[in-house]
PDB file of C-alpha atoms and ligand atoms in Angstrom:
ATOM      1  CA  MET L 162     139.469 192.399 196.313  1.00 51.00           C
ATOM      2  CA  SER L 163     141.860 194.736 198.124  1.00 52.00           C
ATOM      3  CA  LYS L 164     140.475 198.176 198.992  1.00 62.00           C
ATOM      4  CA  HIS L 165     143.871 199.789 198.477  1.00 76.00           C
ATOM      5  CA  ILE L 166     144.929 198.233 195.206  1.00 84.00           C
ATOM      6  CA  GLN L 167     142.620 198.097 192.198  1.00 89.00           C
ATOM      7  CA  PRO L 168     143.355 196.400 188.846  1.00 87.00           C
ATOM      8  CA  GLN L 169     143.415 199.850 187.147  1.00 93.00           C
ATOM      9  CA  LEU L 170     146.638 200.604 189.036  1.00 95.00           C
ATOM     10  CA  PHE L 171     148.355 198.240 186.584  1.00 97.00           C
ATOM     11  CA  ASP L 172     147.001 199.956 183.435  1.00 95.00           C
ATOM     12  CA  THR L 173     149.388 201.752 181.075  1.00 97.00           C
ATOM     13  CA  ASN L 174     148.624 204.192 178.264  1.00 96.00           C
ATOM     14  CA  GLN L 175     150.292 201.966 175.641  1.00 96.00           C
ATOM     15  CA  GLU L 176     148.036 201.159 172.725  1.00 97.00           C
ATOM     16  CA  ILE L 177     147.382 197.390 172.745  1.00 97.00           C
ATOM     17  CA  GLU L 178     148.502 195.840 169.457  1.00 95.00           C
ATOM     18  CA  TRP L 179     146.706 192.487 169.654  1.00 98.00           C
ATOM     19  CA  CYS L 180     143.914 191.372 167.301  1.00 98.00           C
ATOM     20  CA  PRO L 181     140.362 191.740 168.660  1.00 98.00           C
ATOM     21  CA  GLY L 182     139.358 188.460 170.327  1.00 98.00           C
ATOM     22  CA  CYS L 183     142.952 187.301 170.971  1.00 98.00           C
ATOM     23  CA  GLY L 184     143.313 185.108 174.071  1.00 98.00           C
ATOM     24  CA  ASN L 185     146.073 187.430 175.277  1.00 98.00           C
ATOM     25  CA  PHE L 186     143.487 189.956 176.522  1.00 98.00           C
ATOM     26  CA  ASN L 187     142.122 187.524 179.126  1.00 98.00           C
ATOM     27  CA  ILE L 188     145.638 186.605 180.241  1.00 98.00           C
ATOM     28  CA  LEU L 189     146.371 190.299 180.763  1.00 98.00           C
ATOM     29  CA  LYS L 190     143.141 190.649 182.734  1.00 98.00           C
ATOM     30  CA  ALA L 191     143.859 187.580 184.892  1.00 98.00           C
ATOM     31  CA  LEU L 192     147.396 188.750 185.640  1.00 98.00           C
ATOM     32  CA  LYS L 193     146.200 192.195 186.732  1.00 97.00           C
ATOM     33  CA  ARG L 194     143.601 190.521 188.941  1.00 97.00           C
ATOM     34  CA  ALA L 195     146.219 188.230 190.455  1.00 98.00           C
ATOM     35  CA  PHE L 196     148.503 191.192 191.280  1.00 98.00           C
ATOM     36  CA  THR L 197     145.538 193.075 192.737  1.00 97.00           C
ATOM     37  CA  GLU L 198     144.370 190.202 194.914  1.00 97.00           C
ATOM     38  CA  LEU L 199     147.927 189.575 196.113  1.00 98.00           C
ATOM     39  CA  GLU L 200     148.181 193.317 196.900  1.00 97.00           C
ATOM     40  CA  LYS L 201     151.318 193.739 194.826  1.00 97.00           C
ATOM     41  CA  LYS L 202     152.508 197.252 194.057  1.00 97.00           C
ATOM     42  CA  PRO L 203     153.883 198.080 190.568  1.00 97.00           C
ATOM     43  CA  GLU L 204     157.342 198.845 191.987  1.00 97.00           C
ATOM     44  CA  GLU L 205     157.516 195.359 193.563  1.00 97.00           C
ATOM     45  CA  LEU L 206     157.157 193.672 190.160  1.00 98.00           C
ATOM     46  CA  LEU L 207     159.534 192.901 187.309  1.00 98.00           C
ATOM     47  CA  LEU L 208     158.116 191.465 184.083  1.00 98.00           C
ATOM     48  CA  CYS L 209     160.723 190.120 181.632  1.00 98.00           C
ATOM     49  CA  SER L 210     160.004 189.052 178.071  1.00 98.00           C
ATOM     50  CA  GLY L 211     161.584 188.322 174.696  1.00 98.00           C
ATOM     51  CA  ILE L 212     159.947 188.824 171.298  1.00 98.00           C
ATOM     52  CA  GLY L 213     156.442 187.953 170.077  1.00 98.00           C
ATOM     53  CA  GLN L 214     152.811 188.962 170.542  1.00 98.00           C
ATOM     54  CA  ALA L 215     152.787 187.503 174.067  1.00 98.00           C
ATOM     55  CA  ALA L 216     156.119 189.148 174.821  1.00 98.00           C
ATOM     56  CA  LYS L 217     154.449 192.550 174.373  1.00 98.00           C
ATOM     57  CA  LEU L 218     152.408 191.982 177.525  1.00 98.00           C
ATOM     58  CA  PRO L 219     154.836 193.696 179.941  1.00 98.00           C
ATOM     59  CA  HIS L 220     154.284 196.954 178.013  1.00 98.00           C
ATOM     60  CA  TYR L 221     150.628 196.781 179.007  1.00 98.00           C
ATOM     61  CA  ILE L 222     151.246 196.424 182.758  1.00 98.00           C
ATOM     62  CA  ASN L 223     152.362 199.268 184.969  1.00 98.00           C
ATOM     63  CA  SER L 224     155.453 197.665 186.543  1.00 98.00           C
ATOM     64  CA  ASN L 225     159.212 197.394 186.029  1.00 98.00           C
ATOM     65  CA  ILE L 226     159.780 195.720 182.674  1.00 98.00           C
ATOM     66  CA  TYR L 227     162.646 194.274 180.629  1.00 98.00           C
ATOM     67  CA  ASN L 228     161.931 193.493 176.985  1.00 96.00           C
ATOM     68  CA  GLY L 229     164.951 191.703 175.519  1.00 96.00           C
ATOM     69  CA  LEU L 230     165.973 189.297 172.783  1.00 97.00           C
ATOM     70  CA  HIS L 231     163.837 186.453 171.443  1.00 98.00           C
ATOM     71  CA  GLY L 232     163.947 183.465 173.819  1.00 98.00           C
ATOM     72  CA  ARG L 233     165.977 185.219 176.501  1.00 98.00           C
ATOM     73  CA  ALA L 234     163.396 186.141 179.158  1.00 98.00           C
ATOM     74  CA  LEU L 235     164.453 183.421 181.621  1.00 98.00           C
ATOM     75  CA  PRO L 236     168.183 184.239 182.024  1.00 98.00           C
ATOM     76  CA  ILE L 237     167.298 187.910 182.485  1.00 98.00           C
ATOM     77  CA  ALA L 238     164.647 187.038 185.077  1.00 98.00           C
ATOM     78  CA  THR L 239     167.051 184.729 186.923  1.00 98.00           C
ATOM     79  CA  ALA L 240     169.770 187.401 187.002  1.00 97.00           C
ATOM     80  CA  ALA L 241     167.366 190.069 188.240  1.00 96.00           C
ATOM     81  CA  LYS L 242     166.109 187.807 191.025  1.00 96.00           C
ATOM     82  CA  ILE L 243     169.677 187.197 192.197  1.00 94.00           C
ATOM     83  CA  VAL L 244     170.410 190.912 192.325  1.00 93.00           C
ATOM     84  CA  ASN L 245     167.151 191.745 194.048  1.00 94.00           C
ATOM     85  CA  SER L 246     165.479 188.783 195.721  1.00 93.00           C
ATOM     86  CA  GLU L 247     162.763 191.099 197.056  1.00 93.00           C
ATOM     87  CA  LEU L 248     161.241 191.568 193.590  1.00 96.00           C
ATOM     88  CA  THR L 249     158.368 189.451 192.298  1.00 98.00           C
ATOM     89  CA  VAL L 250     159.857 188.356 188.986  1.00 98.00           C
ATOM     90  CA  ILE L 251     157.804 187.021 186.081  1.00 98.00           C
ATOM     91  CA  ALA L 252     159.195 185.770 182.750  1.00 98.00           C
ATOM     92  CA  ILE L 253     156.564 185.874 180.030  1.00 98.00           C
ATOM     93  CA  GLY L 254     156.320 184.953 176.347  1.00 98.00           C
ATOM     94  CA  GLY L 255     154.813 182.757 173.668  1.00 98.00           C
ATOM     95  CA  ASP L 256     155.386 179.039 173.102  1.00 98.00           C
ATOM     96  CA  GLY L 257     157.942 179.846 170.376  1.00 98.00           C
ATOM     97  CA  ASP L 258     159.775 182.314 172.598  1.00 98.00           C
ATOM     98  CA  MET L 259     159.830 180.139 175.727  1.00 98.00           C
ATOM     99  CA  TYR L 260     160.001 176.570 174.353  1.00 98.00           C
ATOM    100  CA  GLY L 261     161.641 177.040 170.920  1.00 98.00           C
ATOM    101  CA  GLU L 262     164.175 179.870 170.808  1.00 98.00           C
ATOM    102  CA  GLY L 263     164.307 179.797 174.626  1.00 98.00           C
ATOM    103  CA  GLY L 264     164.048 176.009 174.996  1.00 98.00           C
ATOM    104  CA  ASN L 265     167.533 175.544 176.377  1.00 98.00           C
ATOM    105  CA  HIS L 266     166.891 178.172 179.060  1.00 98.00           C
ATOM    106  CA  PHE L 267     163.574 176.520 179.899  1.00 98.00           C
ATOM    107  CA  ILE L 268     165.305 173.231 180.748  1.00 98.00           C
ATOM    108  CA  HIS L 269     168.198 174.676 182.720  1.00 98.00           C
ATOM    109  CA  THR L 270     166.152 177.263 184.608  1.00 98.00           C
ATOM    110  CA  ILE L 271     163.985 174.420 185.909  1.00 97.00           C
ATOM    111  CA  ARG L 272     167.167 172.744 187.165  1.00 96.00           C
ATOM    112  CA  ARG L 273     168.391 175.941 188.878  1.00 96.00           C
ATOM    113  CA  ASN L 274     165.018 176.596 190.498  1.00 96.00           C
ATOM    114  CA  PRO L 275     165.053 180.396 190.925  1.00 96.00           C
ATOM    115  CA  ASN L 276     162.024 181.741 192.766  1.00 96.00           C
ATOM    116  CA  ILE L 277     160.368 183.177 189.658  1.00 98.00           C
ATOM    117  CA  THR L 278     157.179 182.522 187.676  1.00 98.00           C
ATOM    118  CA  MET L 279     157.235 181.628 183.991  1.00 98.00           C
ATOM    119  CA  ILE L 280     154.106 182.283 181.941  1.00 99.00           C
ATOM    120  CA  ALA L 281     153.844 180.809 178.427  1.00 98.00           C
ATOM    121  CA  HIS L 282     150.985 181.998 176.194  1.00 98.00           C
ATOM    122  CA  ASP L 283     150.683 178.693 174.367  1.00 98.00           C
ATOM    123  CA  ASN L 284     148.779 179.415 171.141  1.00 98.00           C
ATOM    124  CA  GLN L 285     150.502 176.524 169.324  1.00 98.00           C
ATOM    125  CA  ILE L 286     151.655 178.905 166.538  1.00 98.00           C
ATOM    126  CA  TYR L 287     154.096 181.733 165.794  1.00 98.00           C
ATOM    127  CA  GLY L 288     151.725 184.710 165.953  1.00 97.00           C
ATOM    128  CA  LEU L 289     153.970 187.755 165.440  1.00 97.00           C
ATOM    129  CA  THR L 290     155.631 186.332 162.325  1.00 97.00           C
ATOM    130  CA  LYS L 291     152.206 185.493 160.870  1.00 96.00           C
ATOM    131  CA  GLY L 292     151.401 181.873 161.442  1.00 97.00           C
ATOM    132  CA  GLN L 293     154.274 179.397 161.077  1.00 97.00           C
ATOM    133  CA  ALA L 294     154.295 176.208 163.178  1.00 98.00           C
ATOM    134  CA  SER L 295     155.700 176.510 166.694  1.00 98.00           C
ATOM    135  CA  PRO L 296     157.170 173.787 168.946  1.00 98.00           C
ATOM    136  CA  THR L 297     153.707 172.974 170.348  1.00 98.00           C
ATOM    137  CA  SER L 298     151.759 172.923 167.046  1.00 98.00           C
ATOM    138  CA  ASN L 299     149.707 169.752 166.602  1.00 96.00           C
ATOM    139  CA  PHE L 300     151.229 167.037 164.394  1.00 96.00           C
ATOM    140  CA  GLY L 301     149.783 167.347 160.883  1.00 96.00           C
ATOM    141  CA  MET L 302     148.527 170.922 161.378  1.00 96.00           C
ATOM    142  CA  ILE L 303     148.459 172.863 158.101  1.00 95.00           C
ATOM    143  CA  THR L 304     149.902 176.372 158.200  1.00 94.00           C
ATOM    144  CA  LYS L 305     150.902 178.914 155.559  1.00 89.00           C
ATOM    145  CA  LEU L 306     154.445 177.516 155.686  1.00 93.00           C
ATOM    146  CA  GLN L 307     153.762 173.867 156.573  1.00 95.00           C
ATOM    147  CA  LYS L 308     151.409 173.382 153.600  1.00 95.00           C
ATOM    148  CA  HIS L 309     151.494 169.580 153.842  1.00 96.00           C
ATOM    149  CA  GLY L 310     151.130 169.551 157.610  1.00 96.00           C
ATOM    150  CA  VAL L 311     153.560 169.760 160.532  1.00 97.00           C
ATOM    151  CA  ILE L 312     155.945 166.800 160.371  1.00 97.00           C
ATOM    152  CA  ASN L 313     157.466 167.143 163.882  1.00 97.00           C
ATOM    153  CA  ARG L 314     155.840 165.788 166.994  1.00 96.00           C
ATOM    154  CA  PRO L 315     154.843 168.530 169.463  1.00 97.00           C
ATOM    155  CA  PHE L 316     157.013 169.541 172.402  1.00 98.00           C
ATOM    156  CA  ASN L 317     155.261 168.761 175.692  1.00 98.00           C
ATOM    157  CA  PRO L 318     156.381 171.432 178.187  1.00 98.00           C
ATOM    158  CA  LEU L 319     154.499 169.949 181.123  1.00 98.00           C
ATOM    159  CA  SER L 320     155.956 166.443 180.704  1.00 98.00           C
ATOM    160  CA  VAL L 321     159.460 167.893 180.364  1.00 98.00           C
ATOM    161  CA  ALA L 322     158.999 170.054 183.462  1.00 98.00           C
ATOM    162  CA  ILE L 323     157.532 167.241 185.567  1.00 97.00           C
ATOM    163  CA  GLY L 324     160.231 164.858 184.349  1.00 96.00           C
ATOM    164  CA  LEU L 325     162.833 167.366 185.569  1.00 96.00           C
ATOM    165  CA  ASN L 326     161.124 167.481 188.979  1.00 95.00           C
ATOM    166  CA  CYS L 327     160.186 171.131 188.436  1.00 96.00           C
ATOM    167  CA  SER L 328     159.054 172.895 191.567  1.00 96.00           C
ATOM    168  CA  PHE L 329     155.540 173.878 190.325  1.00 97.00           C
ATOM    169  CA  VAL L 330     153.822 172.898 187.060  1.00 98.00           C
ATOM    170  CA  SER L 331     150.404 174.135 185.940  1.00 98.00           C
ATOM    171  CA  ARG L 332     148.209 174.821 182.930  1.00 98.00           C
ATOM    172  CA  GLY L 333     145.481 177.448 182.551  1.00 98.00           C
ATOM    173  CA  PHE L 334     143.080 178.321 179.754  1.00 98.00           C
ATOM    174  CA  ALA L 335     142.577 181.879 178.511  1.00 98.00           C
ATOM    175  CA  GLY L 336     138.847 181.135 178.247  1.00 98.00           C
ATOM    176  CA  ASN L 337     138.556 180.696 182.045  1.00 98.00           C
ATOM    177  CA  ILE L 338     139.744 183.891 183.770  1.00 98.00           C
ATOM    178  CA  GLU L 339     138.566 182.765 187.213  1.00 98.00           C
ATOM    179  CA  GLN L 340     140.624 179.567 187.239  1.00 98.00           C
ATOM    180  CA  LEU L 341     143.569 181.269 185.519  1.00 98.00           C
ATOM    181  CA  THR L 342     143.698 184.016 188.172  1.00 98.00           C
ATOM    182  CA  SER L 343     143.721 181.400 190.910  1.00 98.00           C
ATOM    183  CA  ILE L 344     146.549 179.424 189.214  1.00 98.00           C
ATOM    184  CA  LEU L 345     148.606 182.598 188.666  1.00 98.00           C
ATOM    185  CA  LYS L 346     148.245 183.582 192.321  1.00 98.00           C
ATOM    186  CA  LYS L 347     149.408 180.154 193.497  1.00 98.00           C
ATOM    187  CA  ALA L 348     152.337 180.215 191.053  1.00 98.00           C
ATOM    188  CA  ILE L 349     153.462 183.665 192.225  1.00 98.00           C
ATOM    189  CA  LEU L 350     153.186 182.666 195.898  1.00 97.00           C
ATOM    190  CA  HIS L 351     155.038 179.390 195.333  1.00 95.00           C
ATOM    191  CA  LYS L 352     158.653 179.532 196.482  1.00 94.00           C
ATOM    192  CA  GLY L 353     160.675 178.179 193.571  1.00 95.00           C
ATOM    193  CA  PHE L 354     160.376 178.014 189.793  1.00 97.00           C
ATOM    194  CA  ALA L 355     156.702 177.982 188.803  1.00 98.00           C
ATOM    195  CA  LEU L 356     155.532 177.177 185.269  1.00 98.00           C
ATOM    196  CA  VAL L 357     152.122 178.391 184.064  1.00 99.00           C
ATOM    197  CA  ASP L 358     151.423 177.177 180.532  1.00 99.00           C
ATOM    198  CA  ILE L 359     148.273 178.868 179.187  1.00 99.00           C
ATOM    199  CA  LEU L 360     146.137 177.572 176.319  1.00 98.00           C
ATOM    200  CA  GLN L 361     145.697 180.810 174.355  1.00 98.00           C
ATOM    201  CA  PRO L 362     143.605 180.898 171.186  1.00 98.00           C
ATOM    202  CA  CYS L 363     145.228 182.873 168.340  1.00 98.00           C
ATOM    203  CA  VAL L 364     142.079 183.840 166.455  1.00 98.00           C
ATOM    204  CA  THR L 365     143.972 185.063 163.383  1.00 97.00           C
ATOM    205  CA  PHE L 366     146.467 182.317 162.538  1.00 97.00           C
ATOM    206  CA  ASN L 367     145.458 179.162 164.409  1.00 97.00           C
ATOM    207  CA  LYS L 368     142.134 177.977 163.006  1.00 95.00           C
ATOM    208  CA  LEU L 369     142.496 174.544 164.622  1.00 95.00           C
ATOM    209  CA  ASN L 370     142.976 175.253 168.348  1.00 97.00           C
ATOM    210  CA  THR L 371     140.085 177.707 168.717  1.00 97.00           C
ATOM    211  CA  TYR L 372     138.143 178.730 171.860  1.00 98.00           C
ATOM    212  CA  LYS L 373     135.506 176.144 170.898  1.00 98.00           C
ATOM    213  CA  TRP L 374     138.120 173.419 170.315  1.00 98.00           C
ATOM    214  CA  TYR L 375     139.607 173.998 173.764  1.00 98.00           C
ATOM    215  CA  GLN L 376     136.248 174.497 175.497  1.00 98.00           C
ATOM    216  CA  GLU L 377     135.056 171.090 174.277  1.00 98.00           C
ATOM    217  CA  ARG L 378     138.127 169.430 175.773  1.00 98.00           C
ATOM    218  CA  VAL L 379     139.378 171.204 178.897  1.00 98.00           C
ATOM    219  CA  TYR L 380     138.581 170.004 182.392  1.00 98.00           C
ATOM    220  CA  ASN L 381     139.836 170.941 185.846  1.00 98.00           C
ATOM    221  CA  LEU L 382     142.152 168.487 187.632  1.00 98.00           C
ATOM    222  CA  ASP L 383     140.661 169.652 190.957  1.00 96.00           C
ATOM    223  CA  ASP L 384     137.329 168.099 189.931  1.00 96.00           C
ATOM    224  CA  GLU L 385     139.050 164.706 189.751  1.00 94.00           C
ATOM    225  CA  GLY L 386     140.723 164.987 193.142  1.00 96.00           C
ATOM    226  CA  HIS L 387     144.179 165.031 191.531  1.00 98.00           C
ATOM    227  CA  ASP L 388     147.054 164.945 194.048  1.00 97.00           C
ATOM    228  CA  PRO L 389     149.687 167.474 192.840  1.00 97.00           C
ATOM    229  CA  HIS L 390     152.378 165.871 195.023  1.00 95.00           C
ATOM    230  CA  ASP L 391     152.239 162.614 193.086  1.00 96.00           C
ATOM    231  CA  GLN L 392     154.895 163.017 190.367  1.00 96.00           C
ATOM    232  CA  GLN L 393     154.018 159.860 188.437  1.00 97.00           C
ATOM    233  CA  GLU L 394     150.317 160.712 188.300  1.00 98.00           C
ATOM    234  CA  ALA L 395     151.194 164.290 187.295  1.00 98.00           C
ATOM    235  CA  PHE L 396     153.349 162.920 184.472  1.00 98.00           C
ATOM    236  CA  ARG L 397     150.529 160.629 183.341  1.00 98.00           C
ATOM    237  CA  LYS L 398     148.142 163.592 183.282  1.00 98.00           C
ATOM    238  CA  SER L 399     150.642 165.699 181.322  1.00 98.00           C
ATOM    239  CA  LEU L 400     150.487 163.164 178.465  1.00 98.00           C
ATOM    240  CA  GLU L 401     146.744 163.662 178.075  1.00 98.00           C
ATOM    241  CA  PHE L 402     146.171 166.098 175.177  1.00 97.00           C
ATOM    242  CA  GLY L 403     143.416 165.010 172.824  1.00 95.00           C
ATOM    243  CA  ASP L 404     139.710 164.554 173.430  1.00 97.00           C
ATOM    244  CA  LYS L 405     140.383 165.603 177.018  1.00 98.00           C
ATOM    245  CA  ILE L 406     142.872 168.277 178.129  1.00 98.00           C
ATOM    246  CA  PRO L 407     143.578 168.713 181.860  1.00 98.00           C
ATOM    247  CA  THR L 408     144.030 172.160 183.396  1.00 98.00           C
ATOM    248  CA  GLY L 409     145.004 173.229 186.924  1.00 98.00           C
ATOM    249  CA  ILE L 410     147.991 172.382 189.105  1.00 98.00           C
ATOM    250  CA  PHE L 411     149.670 169.227 187.839  1.00 98.00           C
ATOM    251  CA  TYR L 412     152.671 169.082 190.141  1.00 98.00           C
ATOM    252  CA  GLU L 413     154.054 170.787 193.201  1.00 96.00           C
ATOM    253  CA  ASN L 414     157.401 169.592 194.503  1.00 91.00           C
ATOM    254  CA  LYS L 415     157.749 170.114 198.221  1.00 77.00           C
ATOM    255  CA  GLU L 416     160.893 168.084 198.768  1.00 76.00           C
ATOM    256  CA  ASN L 417     163.230 169.600 201.328  1.00 59.00           C
ATOM    257  CA  TYR L 418     166.353 169.447 199.186  1.00 64.00           C
ATOM    258  CA  LEU L 419     164.797 171.808 196.687  1.00 78.00           C
ATOM    259  CA  ASN L 420     166.342 175.112 197.710  1.00 92.00           C
ATOM    260  CA  THR L 421     165.894 178.080 195.416  1.00 94.00           C
ATOM    261  CA  TYR L 422     168.806 179.261 193.274  1.00 94.00           C
ATOM    262  CA  GLU L 423     169.052 182.419 195.400  1.00 93.00           C
ATOM    263  CA  GLN L 424     169.334 180.291 198.560  1.00 92.00           C
ATOM    264  CA  ASN L 425     171.992 178.132 196.952  1.00 91.00           C
ATOM    265  CA  VAL L 426     174.127 181.126 196.017  1.00 88.00           C
ATOM    266  CA  GLY L 427     173.446 182.862 199.335  1.00 87.00           C
ATOM    267  CA  VAL L 428     171.610 185.975 198.166  1.00 87.00           C
ATOM    268  CA  ASP L 429     168.024 185.290 199.151  1.00 80.00           C
ATOM    269  CA  ASP L 430     167.942 187.385 202.308  1.00 77.00           C
ATOM    270  CA  GLN L 431     168.169 190.938 200.937  1.00 79.00           C
ATOM    271  CA  ALA L 432     168.518 192.958 197.728  1.00 84.00           C
ATOM    272  CA  LEU L 433     172.237 193.351 196.940  1.00 81.00           C
ATOM    273  CA  THR L 434     171.741 197.120 196.695  1.00 76.00           C
ATOM    274  CA  LYS L 435     170.714 197.172 200.359  1.00 80.00           C
ATOM    275  CA  LYS L 436     173.752 195.266 201.596  1.00 77.00           C
ATOM    276  CA  SER L 437     176.431 197.222 203.445  1.00 68.00           C
ATOM    277  CA  ASP L 438     179.238 198.820 201.438  1.00 62.00           C
ATOM    278  CA  ASP L 439     181.694 196.336 202.983  1.00 65.00           C
ATOM    279  CA  SER L 440     180.090 193.399 201.227  1.00 63.00           C
ATOM    280  CA  ARG L 441     180.438 195.216 197.890  1.00 66.00           C
ATOM    281  CA  ASP L 442     184.087 196.191 198.393  1.00 76.00           C
ATOM    282  CA  ILE L 443     186.040 194.382 195.689  1.00 81.00           C
ATOM    283  CA  THR L 444     189.476 195.847 196.559  1.00 86.00           C
ATOM    284  CA  ALA L 445     190.811 192.517 197.830  1.00 86.00           C
ATOM    285  CA  LEU L 446     189.642 190.778 194.675  1.00 84.00           C
ATOM    286  CA  MET L 447     191.241 193.429 192.451  1.00 89.00           C
ATOM    287  CA  LEU L 448     194.547 193.131 194.357  1.00 91.00           C
ATOM    288  CA  GLU L 449     194.669 189.426 193.491  1.00 91.00           C
ATOM    289  CA  PHE L 450     195.163 190.456 189.849  1.00 91.00           C
ATOM    290  CA  THR L 451     197.919 193.029 190.392  1.00 85.00           C
TER     291      THR L 451
HETATM  292  C1  TPP K 790     166.636 184.823 167.135  1.00 92.66           C
HETATM  293  C2  TPP K 790     165.355 185.170 166.442  1.00 92.66           C
HETATM  294  N1  TPP K 790     164.759 184.254 165.679  1.00 92.66           N
HETATM  295  C3  TPP K 790     163.592 184.521 165.068  1.00 92.66           C
HETATM  296  C4  TPP K 790     163.001 185.740 165.221  1.00 92.66           C
HETATM  297  C5  TPP K 790     161.709 186.050 164.513  1.00 92.66           C
HETATM  298  N2  TPP K 790     160.568 185.899 165.410  1.00 92.66           N
HETATM  299  C6  TPP K 790     160.088 186.957 166.091  1.00 92.66           C
HETATM  300  S1  TPP K 790     158.757 186.573 167.025  1.00 92.66           S
HETATM  301  C7  TPP K 790     158.816 184.953 166.504  1.00 92.66           C
HETATM  302  C8  TPP K 790     157.838 183.916 166.951  1.00 92.66           C
HETATM  303  C9  TPP K 790     156.877 184.364 167.975  1.00 92.66           C
HETATM  304  O1  TPP K 790     156.056 183.305 168.320  1.00 92.66           O
HETATM  305  P1  TPP K 790     155.689 183.003 169.822  1.00 92.66           P
HETATM  306  O2  TPP K 790     156.884 183.101 170.687  1.00 92.66           O
HETATM  307  O3  TPP K 790     154.948 181.716 169.878  1.00 92.66           O
HETATM  308  O4  TPP K 790     154.784 184.232 170.251  1.00 92.66           O
HETATM  309  P2  TPP K 790     153.397 184.798 169.704  1.00 92.66           P
HETATM  310  O5  TPP K 790     153.757 185.860 168.718  1.00 92.66           O
HETATM  311  O6  TPP K 790     152.637 183.666 169.083  1.00 92.66           O
HETATM  312  O7  TPP K 790     152.753 185.334 170.923  1.00 92.66           O
HETATM  313  C10 TPP K 790     159.884 184.741 165.636  1.00 92.66           C
HETATM  314  C11 TPP K 790     160.194 183.436 164.996  1.00 92.66           C
HETATM  315  C12 TPP K 790     163.649 186.692 166.056  1.00 92.66           C
HETATM  316  N3  TPP K 790     163.095 187.881 166.302  1.00 92.66           N
HETATM  317  N4  TPP K 790     164.807 186.384 166.649  1.00 92.66           N
HETATM  318  S1  SF4 K 791     148.198 187.139 165.686  1.00 92.66           S
HETATM  319 FE1  SF4 K 791     147.222 185.709 167.093  1.00 92.66          FE
HETATM  320  S2  SF4 K 791     148.444 185.792 168.986  1.00 92.66           S
HETATM  321 FE2  SF4 K 791     148.911 187.624 167.765  1.00 92.66          FE
HETATM  322  S3  SF4 K 791     147.515 189.187 168.531  1.00 92.66           S
HETATM  323 FE3  SF4 K 791     146.558 188.257 166.741  1.00 92.66          FE
HETATM  324  S4  SF4 K 791     145.253 186.655 167.608  1.00 92.66           S
HETATM  325 FE4  SF4 K 791     146.721 187.207 169.191  1.00 92.66          FE
END
């Protein structure tokens, strides 16, 4: 661990509003560890989120933060990265926020490939609004609202991302801080859009996908010698979600054509605020409209 930067540097004095035992606490811990081990400074970070229990996380990390509308973390993160490519930008939220209300942005941000990290606290439920089904809830799951069981098949974020040739696709488990920290570090260092889906027990509203339920099923893809550059194998692994649930890095796309969005629009070299005044002079543009 770095001598200069300690995890406490990322603490804030905000009172944490999560239920005792919530998987979010370990995600917060792993993220602080990842920033510490990567020797990030608070001013180098921007954490963007929408609405939800998970979306509160940026308030609990000493960094630049943007807390916006439900489902809108990704467009904000993409815009911020374009304006200042020197920032480490993270978009964070729950499975409802990122895959439901923000589902359209999820798909098209993968296609754009900005150099940002997306973290989804996937508790397979709407936590903040007290336990309705979310896009990733298991088929047949009984909730307060879905009294006869969920009738929709679950959204599979990893299969969608791999199918779209996403630059980096991974899954962690909030019950394994060590592995989660390592995945988060790799995702942040990866140049391009990096998805980290995290199995996150909601101890209050999801009585099906508990710590025990996950612990009995999760395994590490590294232990099987999985090759993350093999898209078809990664896709096959992404379909596995039952008695066995893979975690780790599913897919890493290293194809040359895959420039980042910032490279494609020509702003990846320097923060726009640091560019010379000349490049920001819009007089000629304004004259075109007179
Ligand atoms: C446009 C819009 N729709 C619905 C809501 C109500 N709402 C707030 S949070 C939330 C779901 C949160 O669930 P999730 O994103 O999975 O996060 P969690 O609370 O489980 O961490 C909903 C439906 C809203 N605020 N805005
Ligand atoms: S409702 Fe669920 S997700 Fe929200 S803080 Fe409580 S345990 Fe965590």
